[in-house]
Amino acid sequence: MWARWLNVILGFWLVSAPFVLDYRLQEAQLNDLCVGLGVMLLALAAIAIPRLRYANTLLGVWLIVSPFLLGFGGYRAATLNDVIVGLLVTALSLVWDHRDWTPHRRPVTP
């Protein structure tokens, strides 16, 4: 569960990063705002529904490639931030927690 909470914090960072790092490109700003909100909400939902954590895997991979696909790969602050946070979100979304597994119970036969 600790990995989900770290992803919530990373999502909050993504939402605030355009203002803290002073992004000047609208594509980078909107990308971080939208993906950050998604990471936060999915990480919170994954606390209750563990399989939702894999949606953050997809968002993490998107963060890694988005600077190059959206055309702001030359803007160092936004690109480094998105790639580093994307790697962290992806890795944390793959962390297994014992609560992620529910054993199948067989009926006890006398």
Backbone as CSV, one residue per row, in Angstrom:
resi,resn,N_x,N_y,N_z,CA_x,CA_y,CA_z,C_x,C_y,C_z
1,MET,0.821,-1.197,0.000,0.000,0.000,0.000,0.866,1.263,0.000
2,TRP,2.062,1.190,0.529,2.942,2.355,0.571,3.261,2.856,-0.840
3,ALA,3.343,1.937,-1.801,3.648,2.337,-3.178,2.503,3.157,-3.769
4,ARG,1.278,2.825,-3.405,0.120,3.601,-3.897,0.173,5.036,-3.358
5,TRP,0.539,5.163,-2.079,0.615,6.497,-1.475,1.751,7.315,-2.095
6,LEU,2.849,6.669,-2.425,3.927,7.391,-3.109,3.482,7.862,-4.489
7,ASN,2.670,7.055,-5.170,2.145,7.496,-6.460,1.170,8.655,-6.305
8,VAL,0.430,8.693,-5.219,-0.438,9.853,-4.956,0.427,11.107,-4.832
9,ILE,1.527,10.999,-4.106,2.437,12.147,-3.936,3.053,12.545,-5.276
10,LEU,3.453,11.560,-6.081,4.013,11.875,-7.407,2.969,12.531,-8.301
11,GLY,1.733,12.082,-8.202,0.659,12.731,-8.965,0.470,14.175,-8.550
12,PHE,0.521,14.423,-7.246,0.423,15.802,-6.753,1.596,16.632,-7.266
13,TRP,2.793,16.043,-7.280,3.953,16.750,-7.811,3.736,17.108,-9.280
14,LEU,3.197,16.170,-10.066,2.963,16.450,-11.481,1.996,17.616,-11.673
15,VAL,0.981,17.680,-10.838,0.019,18.781,-10.930,0.691,20.113,-10.603
16,SER,1.601,20.107,-9.651,2.239,21.363,-9.235,3.511,21.690,-10.027
17,ALA,4.098,20.713,-10.697,5.370,20.918,-11.403,5.346,22.037,-12.449
18,PRO,4.279,22.184,-13.244,4.293,23.276,-14.227,4.449,24.658,-13.589
19,PHE,3.978,24.801,-12.361,4.087,26.090,-11.682,5.429,26.232,-10.968
20,VAL,5.887,25.137,-10.355,7.160,25.164,-9.631,8.331,25.295,-10.598
21,LEU,8.292,24.529,-11.688,9.384,24.543,-12.666,9.182,25.571,-13.768
22,ASP,8.060,26.288,-13.724,7.744,27.372,-14.660,7.801,26.909,-16.122
23,TYR,6.982,25.900,-16.430,6.879,25.443,-17.815,6.329,26.578,-18.669
24,ARG,6.902,26.763,-19.815,6.427,27.815,-20.712,5.623,27.251,-21.882
25,LEU,5.609,25.937,-22.013,4.890,25.313,-23.113,3.560,24.744,-22.619
26,GLN,2.508,25.113,-23.336,1.172,24.690,-22.924,1.010,23.167,-22.993
27,GLU,1.645,22.528,-23.971,1.540,21.074,-24.088,2.083,20.385,-22.838
28,ALA,3.222,20.852,-22.351,3.835,20.271,-21.153,2.969,20.544,-19.925
29,GLN,2.421,21.738,-19.831,1.563,22.083,-18.699,0.328,21.195,-18.644
30,LEU,-0.382,21.114,-19.764,-1.613,20.326,-19.801,-1.341,18.842,-19.592
31,ASN,-0.256,18.358,-20.161,0.099,16.954,-19.999,0.315,16.627,-18.523
32,ASP,1.107,17.432,-17.838,1.389,17.154,-16.428,0.156,17.325,-15.547
33,LEU,-0.667,18.312,-15.843,-1.887,18.500,-15.054,-2.834,17.313,-15.206
34,CYS,-3.084,16.905,-16.440,-4.027,15.807,-16.684,-3.488,14.469,-16.183
35,VAL,-2.242,14.177,-16.511,-1.671,12.905,-16.086,-1.496,12.879,-14.560
36,GLY,-1.116,13.992,-13.977,-0.974,14.059,-12.521,-2.276,13.772,-11.802
37,LEU,-3.369,14.364,-12.284,-4.675,14.078,-11.682,-5.037,12.611,-11.847
38,GLY,-4.752,12.067,-13.031,-5.034,10.651,-13.272,-4.233,9.746,-12.359
39,VAL,-2.955,10.035,-12.193,-2.096,9.222,-11.322,-2.605,9.266,-9.888
40,MET,-2.951,10.459,-9.420,-3.456,10.582,-8.046,-4.741,9.786,-7.845
41,LEU,-5.704,9.987,-8.740,-7.001,9.327,-8.584,-6.885,7.816,-8.715
42,LEU,-6.089,7.352,-9.686,-5.937,5.908,-9.859,-5.176,5.273,-8.694
43,ALA,-4.197,5.976,-8.159,-3.463,5.437,-7.017,-4.378,5.334,-5.796
44,LEU,-5.211,6.335,-5.590,-6.165,6.274,-4.477,-7.171,5.148,-4.689
45,ALA,-7.662,5.001,-5.910,-8.621,3.931,-6.201,-7.965,2.558,-6.068
46,ALA,-6.679,2.464,-6.400,-5.965,1.182,-6.335,-5.767,0.705,-4.898
47,ILE,-5.923,1.594,-3.946,-5.858,1.168,-2.543,-7.031,0.244,-2.248
48,ALA,-8.199,0.558,-2.807,-9.384,-0.263,-2.596,-9.511,-1.385,-3.634
49,ILE,-9.111,-1.097,-4.867,-9.210,-2.074,-5.964,-7.814,-2.257,-6.533
50,PRO,-7.034,-3.185,-5.991,-5.608,-3.308,-6.311,-5.265,-3.416,-7.795
51,ARG,-6.105,-4.025,-8.596,-5.767,-4.191,-10.012,-5.744,-2.878,-10.778
52,LEU,-6.327,-1.839,-10.230,-6.293,-0.532,-10.885,-4.886,0.058,-10.926
53,ARG,-3.976,-0.503,-10.155,-2.609,0.010,-10.144,-1.970,-0.106,-11.511
54,TYR,-2.422,-1.072,-12.327,-1.847,-1.250,-13.663,-2.202,-0.098,-14.600
55,ALA,-3.258,0.619,-14.317,-3.577,1.803,-15.117,-2.489,2.858,-14.928
56,ASN,-1.918,2.917,-13.723,-0.808,3.845,-13.499,0.454,3.393,-14.228
57,THR,0.567,2.100,-14.496,1.683,1.631,-15.320,1.607,2.287,-16.689
58,LEU,0.422,2.307,-17.256,0.233,2.934,-18.573,0.504,4.436,-18.526
59,LEU,0.027,5.095,-17.473,0.278,6.533,-17.352,1.769,6.822,-17.158
60,GLY,2.458,5.958,-16.434,3.897,6.123,-16.252,4.646,5.999,-17.567
61,VAL,4.281,5.007,-18.361,4.916,4.839,-19.680,4.594,6.039,-20.567
62,TRP,3.359,6.530,-20.498,2.994,7.718,-21.271,3.880,8.907,-20.878
63,LEU,4.113,9.089,-19.586,4.964,10.201,-19.152,6.370,10.096,-19.737
64,ILE,6.876,8.890,-19.874,8.222,8.700,-20.409,8.296,9.108,-21.878
65,VAL,7.292,8.761,-22.660,7.338,9.021,-24.109,6.659,10.323,-24.517
66,SER,5.807,10.873,-23.671,5.009,12.044,-24.061,5.823,13.282,-24.463
67,PRO,6.958,13.584,-23.828,7.687,14.771,-24.274,8.091,14.686,-25.750
68,PHE,8.388,13.493,-26.195,8.842,13.309,-27.565,7.675,13.227,-28.545
69,LEU,6.563,12.663,-28.089,5.389,12.566,-28.950,4.617,13.877,-29.034
70,LEU,4.647,14.659,-27.965,3.920,15.932,-27.952,4.782,17.112,-28.392
71,GLY,6.077,16.872,-28.605,6.938,17.910,-29.162,7.608,18.839,-28.175
72,PHE,7.676,18.472,-26.910,8.414,19.324,-25.983,9.652,18.628,-25.441
73,GLY,10.172,17.669,-26.211,11.370,16.940,-25.816,12.606,17.815,-25.709
74,GLY,12.612,18.955,-26.383,13.750,19.873,-26.307,13.722,20.766,-25.082
75,TYR,12.629,20.764,-24.370,12.504,21.587,-23.172,12.957,20.757,-21.978
76,ARG,14.162,21.005,-21.521,14.857,20.133,-20.569,14.107,19.906,-19.254
77,ALA,13.602,20.948,-18.626,12.964,20.803,-17.309,11.745,19.890,-17.387
78,ALA,10.883,20.143,-18.349,9.663,19.340,-18.482,9.992,17.908,-18.882
79,THR,10.950,17.740,-19.779,11.302,16.399,-20.251,11.923,15.574,-19.132
80,LEU,12.905,16.133,-18.434,13.525,15.397,-17.327,12.516,15.056,-16.250
81,ASN,11.671,16.009,-15.918,10.655,15.765,-14.900,9.732,14.628,-15.322
82,ASP,9.226,14.680,-16.546,8.279,13.665,-16.992,8.916,12.285,-17.095
83,VAL,10.147,12.217,-17.579,10.806,10.911,-17.706,11.105,10.319,-16.332
84,ILE,11.631,11.124,-15.422,11.956,10.616,-14.084,10.691,10.214,-13.324
85,VAL,9.694,11.080,-13.339,8.449,10.756,-12.636,7.761,9.571,-13.319
86,GLY,7.834,9.502,-14.632,7.249,8.370,-15.353,7.882,7.047,-14.964
87,LEU,9.209,7.039,-14.827,9.899,5.822,-14.385,9.480,5.430,-12.974
88,LEU,9.365,6.424,-12.096,8.961,6.146,-10.712,7.522,5.648,-10.625
89,VAL,6.617,6.306,-11.343,5.208,5.894,-11.323,5.071,4.475,-11.865
90,THR,5.777,4.191,-12.954,5.716,2.849,-13.542,6.234,1.810,-12.554
91,ALA,7.395,2.067,-11.976,7.981,1.109,-11.027,7.075,0.909,-9.813
92,LEU,6.549,1.993,-9.258,5.708,1.882,-8.068,4.377,1.194,-8.370
93,SER,3.891,1.342,-9.590,2.628,0.688,-9.927,2.792,-0.820,-10.065
94,LEU,4.020,-1.278,-10.216,4.292,-2.704,-10.348,4.687,-3.360,-9.019
95,VAL,4.777,-2.559,-7.962,5.113,-3.110,-6.642,3.936,-3.928,-6.144
96,TRP,4.231,-5.162,-5.788,3.199,-6.075,-5.314,3.011,-5.895,-3.816
97,ASP,1.791,-5.908,-3.404,1.436,-5.798,-1.992,0.651,-7.041,-1.606
98,HIS,0.840,-7.528,-0.411,0.131,-8.739,0.003,-1.379,-8.557,-0.055
99,ARG,-1.852,-7.328,-0.005,-3.296,-7.081,-0.105,-3.789,-7.213,-1.538
100,ASP,-2.850,-7.271,-2.501,-3.227,-7.403,-3.907,-3.687,-8.810,-4.253
101,TRP,-3.472,-9.762,-3.356,-3.801,-11.149,-3.626,-4.813,-11.634,-2.620
102,THR,-5.906,-12.145,-3.126,-6.925,-12.718,-2.274,-6.952,-14.215,-2.539
103,PRO,-6.639,-15.019,-1.555,-6.603,-16.463,-1.787,-8.006,-17.007,-2.073
104,HIS,-8.042,-17.987,-2.929,-9.308,-18.660,-3.209,-9.564,-19.666,-2.084
105,ARG,-10.716,-19.604,-1.562,-11.049,-20.500,-0.443,-11.879,-21.662,-0.961
106,ARG,-11.430,-22.811,-0.599,-12.190,-24.011,-0.951,-13.072,-24.387,0.232
107,PRO,-14.223,-24.928,-0.070,-15.074,-25.359,1.040,-14.416,-26.526,1.783
108,VAL,-14.544,-26.490,3.056,-13.975,-27.552,3.885,-14.919,-28.751,3.834
109,THR,-14.345,-29.898,3.473,-15.159,-31.105,3.421,-14.890,-31.944,4.667
110,PRO,-15.940,-32.478,5.255,-15.777,-33.255,6.491,-15.131,-34.602,6.251
